[in-house]
Short mmCIF file of C-alpha atoms and ligand atoms in Angstrom, two decimals:
data_model
loop_
_atom_site.label_atom_id
_atom_site.label_comp_id
_atom_site.label_asym_id
_atom_site.label_seq_id
_atom_site.Cartn_x
_atom_site.Cartn_y
_atom_site.Cartn_z
CA MET A 1 228.87 77.00 146.70
CA ASN A 2 232.11 78.13 147.68
CA ARG A 3 234.11 75.26 145.54
CA ARG A 4 237.43 77.30 146.40
CA TYR A 5 237.68 77.02 150.63
CA ARG A 6 235.01 73.54 150.57
CA LYS A 7 234.04 70.41 148.57
CA THR A 8 230.00 70.13 147.13
CA ILE A 9 228.52 67.07 148.04
CA ILE A 10 225.61 66.16 146.49
CA ALA A 11 224.25 63.59 148.70
CA GLY A 12 220.93 61.09 147.96
CA ASN A 13 219.15 59.66 150.65
CA TRP A 14 217.44 56.80 149.34
CA LYS A 15 215.35 56.12 152.88
CA MET A 16 213.68 52.61 153.11
CA ASN A 17 213.50 52.79 149.20
CA LYS A 18 214.99 50.31 146.76
CA THR A 19 215.22 46.65 146.23
CA LEU A 20 218.23 45.31 145.08
CA SER A 21 217.67 44.49 141.55
CA GLU A 22 216.30 48.15 141.93
CA THR A 23 219.81 49.29 143.61
CA LYS A 24 221.05 47.29 140.20
CA ALA A 25 218.90 49.41 137.87
CA PHE A 26 219.19 51.98 139.22
CA ALA A 27 223.21 51.44 139.16
CA GLU A 28 223.19 51.00 135.35
CA ALA A 29 221.39 53.70 134.19
CA PHE A 30 223.38 56.16 136.59
CA LYS A 31 227.26 55.12 135.77
CA PRO A 32 226.40 55.96 132.14
CA MET A 33 224.97 59.62 133.18
CA LEU A 34 227.61 60.25 136.06
CA GLY A 35 231.03 59.76 134.18
CA ARG A 36 233.41 62.51 135.77
CA PRO A 37 231.63 65.43 138.00
CA ARG A 38 234.62 68.21 137.75
CA TRP A 39 234.10 70.58 141.39
CA CYS A 40 230.96 67.64 143.24
CA ASP A 41 231.38 64.96 145.34
CA VAL A 42 228.66 62.51 145.10
CA VAL A 43 227.36 60.45 147.46
CA LEU A 44 224.06 57.50 147.78
CA CYS A 45 222.95 56.59 151.15
CA VAL A 46 221.02 53.83 150.82
CA PRO A 47 219.55 50.94 153.30
CA ALA A 48 221.47 48.50 155.42
CA VAL A 49 220.96 45.77 153.70
CA ASN A 50 222.43 47.39 150.69
CA LEU A 51 225.68 48.91 151.38
CA GLN A 52 227.65 45.68 150.61
CA PRO A 53 226.09 45.39 147.00
CA ALA A 54 226.03 49.31 145.97
CA ILE A 55 229.82 49.48 147.40
CA ARG A 56 230.61 46.71 143.95
CA LEU A 57 228.31 48.08 142.58
CA PHE A 58 229.23 52.35 142.35
CA LYS A 59 233.08 50.77 142.51
CA ASP A 60 234.07 51.55 139.31
CA SER A 61 232.59 55.04 139.51
CA ARG A 62 232.61 58.95 141.52
CA VAL A 63 229.77 57.14 144.21
CA SER A 64 230.57 57.38 147.42
CA ILE A 65 228.58 54.85 149.24
CA ALA A 66 226.92 55.85 152.80
CA ALA A 67 224.65 54.93 155.48
CA GLU A 68 221.60 56.00 157.09
CA THR A 69 222.53 55.96 160.08
CA CYS A 70 225.14 53.82 162.62
CA HIS A 71 225.12 52.89 166.58
CA TYR A 72 227.33 54.88 168.87
CA GLU A 73 228.34 52.19 170.96
CA PRO A 74 231.24 49.74 168.63
CA SER A 75 230.11 46.38 169.61
CA GLY A 76 227.80 45.32 172.29
CA ALA A 77 224.66 43.44 172.88
CA TYR A 78 222.14 45.69 170.43
CA THR A 79 219.85 43.84 168.58
CA GLY A 80 219.56 44.60 165.63
CA GLU A 81 222.05 47.52 165.58
CA ILE A 82 224.98 48.48 163.08
CA SER A 83 228.02 49.56 164.97
CA ALA A 84 230.36 52.50 162.81
CA GLU A 85 233.38 50.56 162.61
CA MET A 86 231.53 47.96 160.73
CA LEU A 87 230.53 50.49 158.08
CA LYS A 88 233.72 51.75 158.03
CA ASP A 89 235.10 47.79 157.51
CA ILE A 90 232.80 47.49 154.51
CA GLY A 91 233.98 50.50 152.65
CA VAL A 92 230.96 52.78 153.48
CA LYS A 93 232.58 56.48 153.64
CA TYR A 94 229.49 58.29 154.90
CA VAL A 95 226.53 58.28 157.85
CA ILE A 96 223.67 59.96 158.38
CA VAL A 97 223.07 61.23 162.02
CA GLY A 98 220.11 62.92 163.58
CA HIS A 99 218.32 62.87 159.83
CA SER A 100 214.32 63.81 161.54
CA GLU A 101 212.88 60.86 160.87
CA ARG A 102 215.36 59.11 162.93
CA ARG A 103 215.18 61.95 165.66
CA GLN A 104 210.77 61.80 165.19
CA TYR A 105 210.41 57.84 165.08
CA TYR A 106 213.25 56.27 166.68
CA ASN A 107 214.11 58.59 169.72
CA GLU A 108 217.29 60.61 168.77
CA THR A 109 218.60 63.03 170.87
CA ASP A 110 220.77 65.47 170.95
CA LEU A 111 222.90 63.49 172.69
CA THR A 112 223.27 60.75 170.77
CA VAL A 113 223.53 62.76 168.40
CA ASN A 114 226.66 64.17 169.35
CA LYS A 115 227.70 60.14 170.07
CA LYS A 116 227.52 58.89 167.14
CA VAL A 117 229.01 61.96 165.25
CA ARG A 118 232.12 60.89 167.46
CA ALA A 119 231.75 57.66 167.20
CA ALA A 120 231.40 57.71 163.21
CA LEU A 121 234.99 59.32 163.60
CA GLU A 122 236.84 57.30 165.71
CA ALA A 123 235.89 55.13 163.04
CA GLY A 124 236.91 57.18 160.01
CA LEU A 125 233.44 57.80 158.55
CA LYS A 126 232.51 61.19 158.03
CA PRO A 127 228.85 61.98 159.34
CA ILE A 128 226.20 64.30 158.13
CA VAL A 129 224.80 65.55 161.04
CA CYS A 130 221.08 66.38 159.84
CA VAL A 131 219.32 69.65 162.27
CA GLY A 132 216.52 71.53 160.83
CA GLU A 133 213.57 73.14 162.73
CA SER A 134 209.61 71.78 162.65
CA LEU A 135 206.53 74.15 160.78
CA GLU A 136 205.61 75.17 164.77
CA GLN A 137 209.13 76.59 166.08
CA ARG A 138 209.11 78.54 162.34
CA GLU A 139 206.90 80.30 162.98
CA LEU A 140 207.95 81.12 167.39
CA GLY A 141 211.08 82.28 166.11
CA VAL A 142 213.13 80.16 167.36
CA THR A 143 214.70 79.10 163.96
CA MET A 144 218.20 80.11 164.69
CA GLU A 145 218.42 79.58 168.67
CA LEU A 146 217.80 76.08 168.21
CA ILE A 147 219.78 75.46 165.22
CA ALA A 148 222.81 76.43 167.82
CA TYR A 149 221.73 74.57 169.83
CA GLN A 150 221.72 71.02 167.57
CA VAL A 151 225.05 72.51 166.18
CA LYS A 152 226.50 72.81 169.25
CA CYS A 153 225.38 69.57 171.17
CA ALA A 154 226.46 67.93 167.74
CA LEU A 155 229.83 68.99 168.07
CA ALA A 156 230.25 68.98 172.32
CA GLY A 157 233.80 67.22 172.26
CA VAL A 158 235.03 67.29 168.48
CA SER A 159 238.75 68.28 167.66
CA ALA A 160 239.42 70.79 165.63
CA GLU A 161 240.94 67.83 163.87
CA ARG A 162 237.83 66.28 163.17
CA VAL A 163 235.39 68.93 162.50
CA ARG A 164 236.70 69.08 159.31
CA HIS A 165 235.46 65.56 158.07
CA VAL A 166 232.02 66.94 159.51
CA VAL A 167 229.13 67.60 156.97
CA PHE A 168 226.07 69.70 158.25
CA ALA A 169 223.21 69.39 156.47
CA TYR A 170 220.36 72.07 156.78
CA GLU A 171 216.68 69.88 156.50
CA PRO A 172 213.80 71.99 157.70
CA ILE A 173 210.69 69.37 158.92
CA TRP A 174 208.17 71.40 156.76
CA ALA A 175 210.03 71.25 153.23
CA ILE A 176 211.17 67.09 153.97
CA GLY A 177 208.80 65.23 151.37
CA THR A 178 205.95 67.76 151.16
CA GLY A 179 207.51 69.59 147.75
CA ARG A 180 207.39 72.54 150.05
CA THR A 181 210.82 74.28 149.80
CA ALA A 182 212.90 76.55 151.92
CA THR A 183 213.60 79.51 149.39
CA ALA A 184 217.14 80.10 148.75
CA GLN A 185 217.30 83.03 151.38
CA GLU A 186 216.25 81.40 153.87
CA ALA A 187 218.57 78.16 153.11
CA GLN A 188 221.09 80.52 153.15
CA GLU A 189 221.07 82.05 156.64
CA VAL A 190 220.72 79.12 158.26
CA CYS A 191 223.18 77.76 156.53
CA GLU A 192 225.07 81.04 156.67
CA THR A 193 224.32 80.50 160.72
CA ILE A 194 225.83 77.37 161.00
CA ARG A 195 228.99 78.62 160.41
CA ALA A 196 228.84 81.40 162.13
CA ILE A 197 228.32 78.43 165.21
CA ILE A 198 231.61 76.49 164.31
CA ARG A 199 233.07 79.85 163.36
CA LYS A 200 232.83 81.09 167.00
CA LEU A 201 233.54 77.29 168.34
CA TYR A 202 236.52 76.64 166.11
CA GLY A 203 237.94 80.08 163.74
CA ALA A 204 237.47 81.36 160.56
CA ARG A 205 239.27 78.38 159.21
CA VAL A 206 238.11 75.99 160.34
CA ALA A 207 234.16 76.65 159.62
CA ARG A 208 234.93 78.52 155.71
CA GLY A 209 236.01 74.92 155.05
CA VAL A 210 233.16 72.76 156.09
CA THR A 211 230.74 71.47 154.47
CA ILE A 212 226.81 72.32 154.62
CA GLN A 213 223.77 70.97 152.68
CA TYR A 214 220.35 72.14 151.65
CA GLY A 215 218.14 69.31 151.99
CA GLY A 216 214.04 69.56 151.59
CA SER A 217 212.41 69.07 148.87
CA MET A 218 214.93 69.81 146.66
CA ASN A 219 214.52 68.72 142.51
CA PRO A 220 216.17 70.08 139.21
CA GLN A 221 213.57 73.11 139.59
CA ASN A 222 215.06 74.75 142.57
CA ALA A 223 218.87 73.19 142.62
CA PHE A 224 220.85 75.90 141.05
CA GLU A 225 219.73 79.20 142.99
CA LEU A 226 220.02 76.74 146.22
CA LEU A 227 222.85 76.01 145.03
CA ALA A 228 224.01 79.46 144.53
CA GLN A 229 224.04 80.74 147.39
CA PRO A 230 227.38 81.70 148.99
CA ASP A 231 226.89 78.86 151.99
CA VAL A 232 224.60 76.31 150.84
CA ASP A 233 227.09 73.78 149.51
CA GLY A 234 225.42 71.19 148.04
CA GLY A 235 222.38 68.67 148.67
CA LEU A 236 221.06 65.83 150.83
CA ILE A 237 217.85 64.41 148.05
CA GLY A 238 215.35 62.45 148.91
CA GLY A 239 212.62 62.09 146.50
CA ALA A 240 214.13 63.25 143.62
CA SER A 241 217.39 60.90 144.10
CA LEU A 242 215.29 57.86 143.16
CA LYS A 243 215.10 58.81 140.01
CA PRO A 244 218.79 58.70 137.96
CA ASP A 245 217.23 61.33 135.08
CA GLN A 246 216.86 64.14 137.94
CA PHE A 247 219.46 63.00 140.65
CA MET A 248 222.34 63.61 137.41
CA GLU A 249 219.87 67.39 136.61
CA ILE A 250 221.14 68.39 140.24
CA ILE A 251 224.27 67.04 140.02
CA LYS A 252 224.40 69.31 136.35
CA ALA A 253 222.99 71.73 138.68
CA ALA A 254 226.04 71.67 141.14
CA ASP A 255 228.82 70.86 138.44
CA GLN A 256 228.22 73.71 136.65
CA ASP A 257 231.42 75.98 135.82
P1 13P B 1 213.14 64.95 150.24
O1 13P B 1 214.03 65.45 149.14
O2 13P B 1 211.72 63.75 149.06
O3 13P B 1 212.06 66.18 150.36
O4 13P B 1 213.42 64.66 151.53
C1 13P B 1 214.70 65.30 151.97
C2 13P B 1 215.66 64.49 152.75
O5 13P B 1 214.95 63.86 154.45
C3 13P B 1 216.78 63.85 153.00
O6 13P B 1 217.26 63.76 153.68
#
């Protein structure tokens, strides 16, 4: 983390978990624990059907609500989809773009990621752009090239003014839901690379202001060491964000003086 130049953001990604009543129970347990973090912004990414209730439930708290994906067109004949504008209109603040599960199961490509990033920014949402390599790609030694490609594709056509509103999340696919975390050094190396690419594209001032998270089996035990790395500015947390006490422990690790 480097709190002088950029925000620390701890975001929970609930994926396809929690009914409305479970969302209410989480809010009741979590809000009193949270209080007012000094340094870190807290985000919860929830299933589309629970966005509006979550916005109401967390209205009087420091939690921002995020969507897990959006469509890249503002409106039109796209059955089942939700546009960035619609999300913005109900009070959503962030949207995840290009999560590896969406790349893997729903044909999300670097091209659609780019379109979604631009659509989100156009609508006034902050995209949380996920990038990351598979185990095979890491073993082939192409991680940094792949990350550079994903970051450049995501940002094509995005102005320096707007890139300030983009958050990146480095999520190695082999670490997601597996209990196997990247070492703090591995996470730092890739987050540093992401920042170096942004620096090449937009200059040093812009690059040092961009929040870059790590995601992949982050938990209360490993959060502190990961977040202590200079280019790891937060976390995108799956499993451990479903339990109020575990999520809170990670926030505490990010919020220490
Ligand atoms: P886990 O924390 O469950 O590994 O999930 C990470 C993730 O995919 C967050 O987007």
